[in-house]
PDB file of C-alpha atoms in Angstrom:
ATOM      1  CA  UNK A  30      64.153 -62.950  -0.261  1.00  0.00           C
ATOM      2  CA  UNK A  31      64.274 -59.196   0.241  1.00  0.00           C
ATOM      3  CA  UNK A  32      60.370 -58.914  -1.221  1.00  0.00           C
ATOM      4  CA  UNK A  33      58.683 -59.073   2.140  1.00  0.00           C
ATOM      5  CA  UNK A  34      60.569 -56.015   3.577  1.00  0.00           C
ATOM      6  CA  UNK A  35      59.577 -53.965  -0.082  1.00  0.00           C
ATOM      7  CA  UNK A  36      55.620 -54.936   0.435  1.00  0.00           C
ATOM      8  CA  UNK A  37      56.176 -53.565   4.056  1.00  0.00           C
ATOM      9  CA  UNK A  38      57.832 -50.696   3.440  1.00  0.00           C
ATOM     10  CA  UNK A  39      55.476 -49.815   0.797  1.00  0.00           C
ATOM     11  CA  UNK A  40      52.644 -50.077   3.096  1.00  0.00           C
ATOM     12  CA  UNK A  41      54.359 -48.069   5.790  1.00  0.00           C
ATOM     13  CA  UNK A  42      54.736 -45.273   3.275  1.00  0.00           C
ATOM     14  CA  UNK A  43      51.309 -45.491   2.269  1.00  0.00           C
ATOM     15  CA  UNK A  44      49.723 -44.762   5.736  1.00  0.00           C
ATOM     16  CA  UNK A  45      49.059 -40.992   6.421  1.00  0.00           C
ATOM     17  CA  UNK A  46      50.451 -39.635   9.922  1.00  0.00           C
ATOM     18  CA  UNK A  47      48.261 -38.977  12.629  1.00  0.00           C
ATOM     19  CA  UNK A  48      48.496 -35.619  12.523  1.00  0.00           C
ATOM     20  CA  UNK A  49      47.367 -35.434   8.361  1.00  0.00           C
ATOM     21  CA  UNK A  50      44.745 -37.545   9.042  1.00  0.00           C
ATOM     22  CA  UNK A  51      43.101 -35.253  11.639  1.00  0.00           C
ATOM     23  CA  UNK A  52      43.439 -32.709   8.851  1.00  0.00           C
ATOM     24  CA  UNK A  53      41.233 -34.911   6.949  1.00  0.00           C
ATOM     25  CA  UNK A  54      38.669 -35.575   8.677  1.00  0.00           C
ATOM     26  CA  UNK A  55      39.072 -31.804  10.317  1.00  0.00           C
ATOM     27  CA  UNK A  56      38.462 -30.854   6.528  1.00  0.00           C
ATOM     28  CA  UNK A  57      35.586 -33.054   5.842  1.00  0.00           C
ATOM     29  CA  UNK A  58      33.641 -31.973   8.887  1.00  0.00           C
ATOM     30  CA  UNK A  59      33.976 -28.171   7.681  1.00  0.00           C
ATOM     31  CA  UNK A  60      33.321 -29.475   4.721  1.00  0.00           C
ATOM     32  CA  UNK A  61      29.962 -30.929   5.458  1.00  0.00           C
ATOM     33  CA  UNK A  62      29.225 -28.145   7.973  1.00  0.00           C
ATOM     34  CA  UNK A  63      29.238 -25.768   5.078  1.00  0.00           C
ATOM     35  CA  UNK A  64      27.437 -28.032   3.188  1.00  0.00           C
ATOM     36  CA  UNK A  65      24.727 -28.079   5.548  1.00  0.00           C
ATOM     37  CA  UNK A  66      24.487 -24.071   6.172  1.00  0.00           C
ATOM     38  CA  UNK A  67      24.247 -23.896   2.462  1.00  0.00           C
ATOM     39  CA  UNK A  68      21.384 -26.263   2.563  1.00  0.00           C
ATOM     40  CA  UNK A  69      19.551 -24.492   5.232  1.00  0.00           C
ATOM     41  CA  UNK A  70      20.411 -21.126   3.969  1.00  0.00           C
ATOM     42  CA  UNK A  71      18.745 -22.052   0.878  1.00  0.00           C
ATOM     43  CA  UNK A  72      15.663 -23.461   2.722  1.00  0.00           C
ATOM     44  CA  UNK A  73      15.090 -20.407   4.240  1.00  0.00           C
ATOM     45  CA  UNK A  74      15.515 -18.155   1.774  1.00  0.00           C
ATOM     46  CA  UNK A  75      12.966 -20.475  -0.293  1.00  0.00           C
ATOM     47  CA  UNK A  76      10.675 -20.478   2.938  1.00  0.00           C
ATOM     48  CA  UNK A  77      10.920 -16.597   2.746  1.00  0.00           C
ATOM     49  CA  UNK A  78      10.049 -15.946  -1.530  1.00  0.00           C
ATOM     50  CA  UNK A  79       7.247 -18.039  -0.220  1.00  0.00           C
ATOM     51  CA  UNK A  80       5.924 -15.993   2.263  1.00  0.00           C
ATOM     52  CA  UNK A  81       6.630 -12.800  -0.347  1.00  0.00           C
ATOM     53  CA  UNK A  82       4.516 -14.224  -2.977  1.00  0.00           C
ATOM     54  CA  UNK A  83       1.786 -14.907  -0.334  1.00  0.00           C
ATOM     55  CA  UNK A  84      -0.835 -11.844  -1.209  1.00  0.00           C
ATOM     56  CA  UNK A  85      -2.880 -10.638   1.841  1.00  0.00           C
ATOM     57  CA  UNK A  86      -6.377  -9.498   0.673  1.00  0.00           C
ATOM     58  CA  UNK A  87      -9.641  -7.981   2.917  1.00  0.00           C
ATOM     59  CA  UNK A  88     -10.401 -11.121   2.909  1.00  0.00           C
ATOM     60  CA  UNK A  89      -8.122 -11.528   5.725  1.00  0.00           C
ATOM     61  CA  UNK A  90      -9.625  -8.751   7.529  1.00  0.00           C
ATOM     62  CA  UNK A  91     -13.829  -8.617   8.931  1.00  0.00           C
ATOM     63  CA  UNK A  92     -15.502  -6.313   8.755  1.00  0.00           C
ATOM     64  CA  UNK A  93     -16.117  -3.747  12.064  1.00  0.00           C
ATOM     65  CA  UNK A  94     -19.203  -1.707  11.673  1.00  0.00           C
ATOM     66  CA  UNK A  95     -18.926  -0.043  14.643  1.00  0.00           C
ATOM     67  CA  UNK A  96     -15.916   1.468  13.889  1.00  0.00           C
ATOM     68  CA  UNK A  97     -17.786   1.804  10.710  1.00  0.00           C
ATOM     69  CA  UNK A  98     -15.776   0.072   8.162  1.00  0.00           C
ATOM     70  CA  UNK A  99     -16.869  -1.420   5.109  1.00  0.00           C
ATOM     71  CA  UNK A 100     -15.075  -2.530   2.542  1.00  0.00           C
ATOM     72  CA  UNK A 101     -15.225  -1.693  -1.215  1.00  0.00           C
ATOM     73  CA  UNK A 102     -15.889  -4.608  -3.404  1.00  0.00           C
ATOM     74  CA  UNK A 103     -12.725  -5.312  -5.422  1.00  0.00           C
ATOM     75  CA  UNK A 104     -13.766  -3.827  -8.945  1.00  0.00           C
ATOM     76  CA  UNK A 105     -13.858  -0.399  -6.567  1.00  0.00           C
ATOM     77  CA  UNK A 106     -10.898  -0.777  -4.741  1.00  0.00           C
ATOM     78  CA  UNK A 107      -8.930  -1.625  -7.690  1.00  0.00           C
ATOM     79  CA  UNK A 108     -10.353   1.137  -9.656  1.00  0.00           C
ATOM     80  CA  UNK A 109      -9.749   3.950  -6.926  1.00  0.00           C
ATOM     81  CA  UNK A 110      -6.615   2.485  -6.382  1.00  0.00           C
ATOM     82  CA  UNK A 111      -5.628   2.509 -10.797  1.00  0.00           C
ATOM     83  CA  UNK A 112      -6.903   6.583 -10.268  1.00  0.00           C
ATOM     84  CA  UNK A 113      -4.899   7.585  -7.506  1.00  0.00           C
ATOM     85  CA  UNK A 114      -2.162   6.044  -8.981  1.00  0.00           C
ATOM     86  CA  UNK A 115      -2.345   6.899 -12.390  1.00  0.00           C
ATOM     87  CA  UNK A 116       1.025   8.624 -13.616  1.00  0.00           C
ATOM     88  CA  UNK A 117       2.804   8.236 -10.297  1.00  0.00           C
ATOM     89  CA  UNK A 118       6.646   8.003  -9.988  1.00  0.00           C
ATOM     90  CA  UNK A 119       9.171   6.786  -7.435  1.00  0.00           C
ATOM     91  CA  UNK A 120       8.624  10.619  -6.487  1.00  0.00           C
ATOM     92  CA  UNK A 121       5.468  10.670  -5.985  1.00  0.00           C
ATOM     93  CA  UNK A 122       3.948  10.427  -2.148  1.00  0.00           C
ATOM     94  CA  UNK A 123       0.529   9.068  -2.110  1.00  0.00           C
ATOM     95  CA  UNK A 124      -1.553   8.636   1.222  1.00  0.00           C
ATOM     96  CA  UNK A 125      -4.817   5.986   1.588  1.00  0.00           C
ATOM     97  CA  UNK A 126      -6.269   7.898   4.218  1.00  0.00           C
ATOM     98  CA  UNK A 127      -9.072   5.439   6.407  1.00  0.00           C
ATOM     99  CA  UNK A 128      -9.822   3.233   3.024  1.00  0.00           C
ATOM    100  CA  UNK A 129      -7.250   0.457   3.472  1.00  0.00           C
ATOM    101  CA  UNK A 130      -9.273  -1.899   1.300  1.00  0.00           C
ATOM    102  CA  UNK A 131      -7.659   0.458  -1.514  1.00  0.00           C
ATOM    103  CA  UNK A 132      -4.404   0.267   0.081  1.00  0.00           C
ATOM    104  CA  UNK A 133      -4.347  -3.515   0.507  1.00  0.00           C
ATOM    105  CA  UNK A 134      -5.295  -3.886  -3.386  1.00  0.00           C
ATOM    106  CA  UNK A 135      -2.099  -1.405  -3.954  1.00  0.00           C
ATOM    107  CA  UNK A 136      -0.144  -3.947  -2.052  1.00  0.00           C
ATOM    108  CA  UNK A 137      -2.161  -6.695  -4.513  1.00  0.00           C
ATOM    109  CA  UNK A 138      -1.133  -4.981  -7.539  1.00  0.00           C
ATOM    110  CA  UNK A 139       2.247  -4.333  -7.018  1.00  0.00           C
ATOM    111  CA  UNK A 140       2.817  -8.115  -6.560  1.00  0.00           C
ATOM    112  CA  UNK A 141       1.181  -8.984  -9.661  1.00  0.00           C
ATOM    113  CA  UNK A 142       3.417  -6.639 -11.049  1.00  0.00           C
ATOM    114  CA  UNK A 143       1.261  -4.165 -12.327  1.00  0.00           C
ATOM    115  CA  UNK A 144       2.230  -1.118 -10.204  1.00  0.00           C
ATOM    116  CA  UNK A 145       6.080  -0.328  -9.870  1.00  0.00           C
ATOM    117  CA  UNK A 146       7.136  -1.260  -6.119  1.00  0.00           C
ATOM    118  CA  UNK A 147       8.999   1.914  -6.462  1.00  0.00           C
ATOM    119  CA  UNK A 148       5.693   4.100  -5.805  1.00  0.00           C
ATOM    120  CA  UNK A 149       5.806   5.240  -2.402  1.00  0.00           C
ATOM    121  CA  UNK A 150       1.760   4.801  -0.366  1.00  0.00           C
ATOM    122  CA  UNK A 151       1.234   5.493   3.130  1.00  0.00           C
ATOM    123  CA  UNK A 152      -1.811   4.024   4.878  1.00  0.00           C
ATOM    124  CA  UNK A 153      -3.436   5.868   7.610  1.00  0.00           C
ATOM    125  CA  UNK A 154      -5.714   4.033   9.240  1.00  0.00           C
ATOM    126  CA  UNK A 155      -7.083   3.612  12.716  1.00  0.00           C
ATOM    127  CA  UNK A 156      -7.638  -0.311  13.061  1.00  0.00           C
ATOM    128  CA  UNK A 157      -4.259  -1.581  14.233  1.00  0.00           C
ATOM    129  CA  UNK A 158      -4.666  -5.039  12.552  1.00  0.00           C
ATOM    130  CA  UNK A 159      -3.185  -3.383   9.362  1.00  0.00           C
ATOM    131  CA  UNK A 160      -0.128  -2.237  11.533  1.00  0.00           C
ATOM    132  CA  UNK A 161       1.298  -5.555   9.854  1.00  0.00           C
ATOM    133  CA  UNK A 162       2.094  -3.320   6.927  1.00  0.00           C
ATOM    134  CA  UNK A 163       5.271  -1.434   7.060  1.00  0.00           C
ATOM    135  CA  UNK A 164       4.154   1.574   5.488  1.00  0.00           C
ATOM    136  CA  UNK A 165       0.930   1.962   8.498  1.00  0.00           C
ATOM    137  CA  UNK A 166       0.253   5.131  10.605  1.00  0.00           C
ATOM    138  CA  UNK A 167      -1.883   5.061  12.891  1.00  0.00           C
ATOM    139  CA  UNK A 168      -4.617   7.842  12.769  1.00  0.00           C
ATOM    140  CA  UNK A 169      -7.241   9.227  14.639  1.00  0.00           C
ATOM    141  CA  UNK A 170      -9.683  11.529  12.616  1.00  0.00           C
ATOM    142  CA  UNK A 171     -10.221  13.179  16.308  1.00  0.00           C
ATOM    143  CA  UNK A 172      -7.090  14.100  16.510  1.00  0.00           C
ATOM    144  CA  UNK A 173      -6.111  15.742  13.058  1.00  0.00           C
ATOM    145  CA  UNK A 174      -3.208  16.201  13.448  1.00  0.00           C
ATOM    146  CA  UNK A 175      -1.577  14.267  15.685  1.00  0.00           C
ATOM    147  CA  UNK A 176       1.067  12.476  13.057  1.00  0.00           C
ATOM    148  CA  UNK A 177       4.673  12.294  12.836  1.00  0.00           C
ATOM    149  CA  UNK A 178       5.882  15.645  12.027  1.00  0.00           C
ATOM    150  CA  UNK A 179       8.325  14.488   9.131  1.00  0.00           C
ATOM    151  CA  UNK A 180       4.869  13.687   6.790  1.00  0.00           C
ATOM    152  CA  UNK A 181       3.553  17.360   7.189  1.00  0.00           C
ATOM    153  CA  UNK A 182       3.370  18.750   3.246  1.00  0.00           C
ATOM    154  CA  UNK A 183       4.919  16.458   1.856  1.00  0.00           C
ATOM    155  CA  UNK A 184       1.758  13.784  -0.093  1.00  0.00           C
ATOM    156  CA  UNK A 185       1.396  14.657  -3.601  1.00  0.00           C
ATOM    157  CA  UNK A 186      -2.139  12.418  -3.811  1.00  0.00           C
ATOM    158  CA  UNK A 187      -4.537  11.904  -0.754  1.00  0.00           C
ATOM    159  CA  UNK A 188      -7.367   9.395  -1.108  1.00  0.00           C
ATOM    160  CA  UNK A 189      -9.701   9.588   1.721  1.00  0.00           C
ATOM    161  CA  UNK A 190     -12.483   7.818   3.044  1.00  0.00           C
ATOM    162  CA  UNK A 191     -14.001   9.682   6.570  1.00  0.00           C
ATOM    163  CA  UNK A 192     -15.127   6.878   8.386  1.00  0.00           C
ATOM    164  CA  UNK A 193     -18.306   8.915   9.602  1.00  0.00           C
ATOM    165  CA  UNK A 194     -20.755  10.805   7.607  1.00  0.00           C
ATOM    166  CA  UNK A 195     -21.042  13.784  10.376  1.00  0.00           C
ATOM    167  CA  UNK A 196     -19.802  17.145   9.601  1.00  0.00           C
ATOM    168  CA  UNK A 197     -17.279  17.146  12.215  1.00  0.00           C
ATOM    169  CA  UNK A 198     -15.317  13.832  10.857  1.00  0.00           C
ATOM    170  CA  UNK A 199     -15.766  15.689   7.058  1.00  0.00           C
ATOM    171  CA  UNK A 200     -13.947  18.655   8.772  1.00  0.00           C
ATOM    172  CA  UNK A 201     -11.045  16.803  10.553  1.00  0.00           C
ATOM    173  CA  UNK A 202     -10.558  14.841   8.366  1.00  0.00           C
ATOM    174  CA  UNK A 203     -10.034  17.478   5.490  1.00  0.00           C
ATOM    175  CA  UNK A 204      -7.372  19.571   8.367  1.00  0.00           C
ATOM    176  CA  UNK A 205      -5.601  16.442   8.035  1.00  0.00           C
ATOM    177  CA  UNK A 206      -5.686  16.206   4.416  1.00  0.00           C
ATOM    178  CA  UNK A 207      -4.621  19.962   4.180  1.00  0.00           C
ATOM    179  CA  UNK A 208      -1.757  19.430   6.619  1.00  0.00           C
ATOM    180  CA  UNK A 209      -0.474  16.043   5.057  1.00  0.00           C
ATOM    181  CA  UNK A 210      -0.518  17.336   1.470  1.00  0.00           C
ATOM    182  CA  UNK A 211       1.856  19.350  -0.806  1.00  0.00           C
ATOM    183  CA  UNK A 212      -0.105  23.234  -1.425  1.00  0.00           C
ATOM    184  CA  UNK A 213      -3.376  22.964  -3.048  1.00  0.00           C
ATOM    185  CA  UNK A 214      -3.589  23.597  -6.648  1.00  0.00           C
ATOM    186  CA  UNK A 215      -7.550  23.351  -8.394  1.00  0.00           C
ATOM    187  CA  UNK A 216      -6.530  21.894 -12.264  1.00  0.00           C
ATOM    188  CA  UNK A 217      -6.718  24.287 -15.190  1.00  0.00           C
ATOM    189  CA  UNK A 218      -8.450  23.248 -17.997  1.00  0.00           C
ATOM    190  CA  UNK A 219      -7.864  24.997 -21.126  1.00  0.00           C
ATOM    191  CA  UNK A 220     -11.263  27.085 -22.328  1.00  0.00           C
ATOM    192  CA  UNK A 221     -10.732  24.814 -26.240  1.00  0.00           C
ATOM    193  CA  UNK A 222     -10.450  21.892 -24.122  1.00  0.00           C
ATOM    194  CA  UNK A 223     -14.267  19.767 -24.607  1.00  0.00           C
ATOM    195  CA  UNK A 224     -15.197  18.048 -21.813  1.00  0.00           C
ATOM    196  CA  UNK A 225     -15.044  14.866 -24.197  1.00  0.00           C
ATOM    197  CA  UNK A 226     -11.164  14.797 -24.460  1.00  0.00           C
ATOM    198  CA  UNK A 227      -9.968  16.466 -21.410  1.00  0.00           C
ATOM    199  CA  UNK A 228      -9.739  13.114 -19.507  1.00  0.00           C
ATOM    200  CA  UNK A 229      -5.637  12.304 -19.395  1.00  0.00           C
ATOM    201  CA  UNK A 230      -4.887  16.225 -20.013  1.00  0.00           C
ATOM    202  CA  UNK A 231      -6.509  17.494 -16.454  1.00  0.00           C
ATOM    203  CA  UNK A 232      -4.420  14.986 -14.235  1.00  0.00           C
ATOM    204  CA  UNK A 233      -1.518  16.187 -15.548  1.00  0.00           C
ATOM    205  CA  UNK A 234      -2.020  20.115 -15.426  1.00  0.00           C
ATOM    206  CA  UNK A 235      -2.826  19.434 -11.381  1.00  0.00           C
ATOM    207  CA  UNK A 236       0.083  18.752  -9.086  1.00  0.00           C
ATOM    208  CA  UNK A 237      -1.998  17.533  -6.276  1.00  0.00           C
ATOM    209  CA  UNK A 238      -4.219  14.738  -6.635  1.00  0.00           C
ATOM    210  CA  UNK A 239      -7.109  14.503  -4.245  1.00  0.00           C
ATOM    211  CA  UNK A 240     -10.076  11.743  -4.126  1.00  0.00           C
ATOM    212  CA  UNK A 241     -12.615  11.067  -1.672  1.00  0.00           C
ATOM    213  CA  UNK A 242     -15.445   8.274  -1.363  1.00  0.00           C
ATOM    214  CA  UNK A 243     -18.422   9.370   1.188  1.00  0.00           C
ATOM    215  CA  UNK A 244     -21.588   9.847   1.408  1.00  0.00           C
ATOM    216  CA  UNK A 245     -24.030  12.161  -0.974  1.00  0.00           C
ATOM    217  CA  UNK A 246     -25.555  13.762   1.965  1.00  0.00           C
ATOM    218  CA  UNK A 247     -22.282  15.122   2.959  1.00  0.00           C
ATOM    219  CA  UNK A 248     -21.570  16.576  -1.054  1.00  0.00           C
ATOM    220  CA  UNK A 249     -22.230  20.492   0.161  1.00  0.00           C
ATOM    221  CA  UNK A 250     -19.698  20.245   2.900  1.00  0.00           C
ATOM    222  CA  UNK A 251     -16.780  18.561   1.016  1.00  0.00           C
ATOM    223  CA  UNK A 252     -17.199  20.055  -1.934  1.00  0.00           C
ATOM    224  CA  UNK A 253     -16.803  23.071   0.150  1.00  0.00           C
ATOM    225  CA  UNK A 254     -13.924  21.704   2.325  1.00  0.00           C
ATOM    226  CA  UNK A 255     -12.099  20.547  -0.759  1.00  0.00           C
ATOM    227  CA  UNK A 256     -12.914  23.893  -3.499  1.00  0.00           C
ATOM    228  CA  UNK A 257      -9.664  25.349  -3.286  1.00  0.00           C
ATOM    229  CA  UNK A 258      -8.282  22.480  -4.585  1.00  0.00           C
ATOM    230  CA  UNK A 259     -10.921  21.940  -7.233  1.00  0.00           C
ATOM    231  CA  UNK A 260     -12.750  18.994  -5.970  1.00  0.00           C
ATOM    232  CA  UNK A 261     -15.963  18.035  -7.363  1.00  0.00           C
ATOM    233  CA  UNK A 262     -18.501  15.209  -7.122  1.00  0.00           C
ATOM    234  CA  UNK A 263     -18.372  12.789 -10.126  1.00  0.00           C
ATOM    235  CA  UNK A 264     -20.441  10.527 -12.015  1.00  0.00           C
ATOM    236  CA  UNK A 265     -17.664   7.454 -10.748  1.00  0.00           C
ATOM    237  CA  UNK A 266     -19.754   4.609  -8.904  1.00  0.00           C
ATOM    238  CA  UNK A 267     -18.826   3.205  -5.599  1.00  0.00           C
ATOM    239  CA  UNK A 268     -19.762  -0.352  -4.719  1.00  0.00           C
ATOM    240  CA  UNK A 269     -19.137  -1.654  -1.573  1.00  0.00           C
ATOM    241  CA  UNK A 270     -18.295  -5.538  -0.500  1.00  0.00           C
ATOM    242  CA  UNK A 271     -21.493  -5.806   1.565  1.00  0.00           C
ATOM    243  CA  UNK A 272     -23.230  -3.384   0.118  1.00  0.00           C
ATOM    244  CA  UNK A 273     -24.231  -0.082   2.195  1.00  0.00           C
ATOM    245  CA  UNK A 274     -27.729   1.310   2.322  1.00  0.00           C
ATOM    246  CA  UNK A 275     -26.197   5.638   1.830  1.00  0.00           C
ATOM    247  CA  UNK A 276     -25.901   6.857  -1.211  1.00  0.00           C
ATOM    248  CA  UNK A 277     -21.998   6.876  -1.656  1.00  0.00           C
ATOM    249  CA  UNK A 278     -20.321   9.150  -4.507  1.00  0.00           C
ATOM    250  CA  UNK A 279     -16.740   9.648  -5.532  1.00  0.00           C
ATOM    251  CA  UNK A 280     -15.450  13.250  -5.385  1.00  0.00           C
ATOM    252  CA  UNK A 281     -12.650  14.133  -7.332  1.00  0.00           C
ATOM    253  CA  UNK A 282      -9.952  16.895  -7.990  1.00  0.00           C
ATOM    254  CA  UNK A 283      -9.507  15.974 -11.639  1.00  0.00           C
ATOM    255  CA  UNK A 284     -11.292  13.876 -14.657  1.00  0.00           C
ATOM    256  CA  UNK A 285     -10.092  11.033 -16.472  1.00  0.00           C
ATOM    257  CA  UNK A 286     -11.238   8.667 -18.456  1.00  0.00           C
ATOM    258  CA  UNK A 287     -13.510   7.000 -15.925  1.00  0.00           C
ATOM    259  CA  UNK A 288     -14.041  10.306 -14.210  1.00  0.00           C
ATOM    260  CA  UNK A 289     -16.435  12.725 -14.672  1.00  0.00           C
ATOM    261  CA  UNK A 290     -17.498  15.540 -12.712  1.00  0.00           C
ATOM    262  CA  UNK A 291     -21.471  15.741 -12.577  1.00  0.00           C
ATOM    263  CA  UNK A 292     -22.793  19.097 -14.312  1.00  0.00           C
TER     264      UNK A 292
END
C-alpha cells in the first residue's frame, strides 16, 4: 500500500529548512534579549525613583563650629525657608546665602510637594560637602565677589546668614548681597495701611526680598548695611538645632504675617 510513502511525505513537509529554523531561534534570542533590556531598564529606572524620593536632611551633615556653622532647628529652617519663598514664581531667583540648613529644607519641601520644583534657589555656601547639590556655589565671604559673572543682578530674594558676627564678614557679606541682587527697592507702605493688616500687602509692593539671621550685637551695622533696601530687625524668633549662647534676631525687608518689625 501507497500509505507509508503519504505518512513520509507528510513528515518531510512538516520539517522547517535549516535556514528557517536559524530564523527561529535567531528571532527568539532577540526576542529574549529585548526582553531582558526591558527588564533591566525597568530595574533601573525603579532603582533611580528610589534614590529621588530619598530626602537628604542636616541630619546628614555635622555640625563644624569652627567654620562656625550651626544649624537652625527645623521649625526655623522651615519657617525662613516658607518667608523667602512666599509668592515666588518659576521667575523668581532666590539665593540661600551661608544658611544651607534653609536650603536643604527647600530641597525637603519641594519633595513633599509643597513648593513648586519650578522655583529657581541657589545655595552659596562655603562647606563643599553640599557641592552634592546641583544648584551649589561655592563662596567665600572674603572674597565678595568672586562668583560667576552670569549671577551678578540677577536674585530677586537673598537670605543670608554671615557666618561670623565681626563687622568685616557683616560688610562682605552685604557687597555680595548688593552685587548678587536685582536694584534695591525699601517697600512702601501706604500711610491708611495699620500695622495690623499690612502683613501680605508689604511683600508684594517690594520687588526685592531680603532676610538675614545674625546676631543682635551686630543690629546697628546691618540695619545700616541693609537701609536702602528697607531692612529692619523683627520680632521673628530664631532657634537653632543645638542651641547658640548670642542673641540671634531675624532682620527683614518686609512684614508678613509672622513678621514684624520691632518699634
Amino acid at each position: 500500500m501507497s500509505s507509508g510513502k503519504v505518512e513520509d511525505g507528510s513528515d518531510d513537509e512538516l520539517q522547517l529548512s535549516s535556514v528557517a529554523l536559524e530564523a527561529l531561534n535567531s528571532f527568539l534570542v532577540e526576542k529574549d534579549e529585548r526582553h531582558k533590556r526591558f527588564a533591566d531598564l525597568k530595574a533601573t529606572l525603579e532603582k533611580e525613583y528610589e534614590e529621588r524620593q530619598k530626602v537628604i536632611t542636616m541630619e546628614d551633615f555635622e555640625e563644624d563650629w569652627q567654620q562656625s556653622q550651626f544649624w537652625y532647628d527645623p521649625t526655623t529652617a522651615e519657617m525662613l525657608a516658607e518667608e523667602i519663598l512666599d509668592g515666588a514664581t518659576e521667575k523668581t531667583l532666590v539665593g540661600i546665602i551661608s544658611a544651607p540648613s534653609v536650603f536643604v529644607k527647600i530641597q525637603e519641601l519641594k519633595a513633599a510637594g509643597r513648593i513648586a520644583n519650578s522655583i529657581k534657589v541657589r545655595l552659596l555656601e562655603f562647606d563643599k560637602r553640599f557641592d552634592l547639590f546641583a544648584e551649589f556655589t561655592h563662596y567665600d565671604f572674603q572674597y565678595p565677589l568672586r562668583l560667576p559673572s552670569e549671577l551678578k543682578g540677577k536674585f530677586d530674594r537673598i537670605l543670608i546668614d554671615p557666618p561670623f558676627l565681626s563687622n568685616d564678614c557683616q560688610t562682605k557679606t552685604a557687597l555680595t548681597a548688593r552685587w548678587l541682587m536685582k536694584p534695591w527697592v525699601a517697600p512702601t507702605v501706604p500711610a491708611s495701611t495699620s500695622h495690623d493688616n499690612c502683613g501680605g500687602n508689604t511683600a508684594e509692593q517690594s520687588p526685592t526680598r531680603i532676610m538675614i539671621c545674625t546676631g543682635q550685637v551686630m543690629r546697628e551695622l546691618v540695619e545700616k548695611l541693609f537701609r536702602h533696601a528697607g531692612v529692619r530687625a523683627t520680632t521673628l524668633e530664631i532657634r537653632h538645632s543645638k542651641g547658640l549662647s548670642n542673641e540671634f534676631l531675624c532682620y527683614s525687608s518686609f512684614e508678613s504675617k509672622r513678621i514684624r518689625w520691632e518699634q
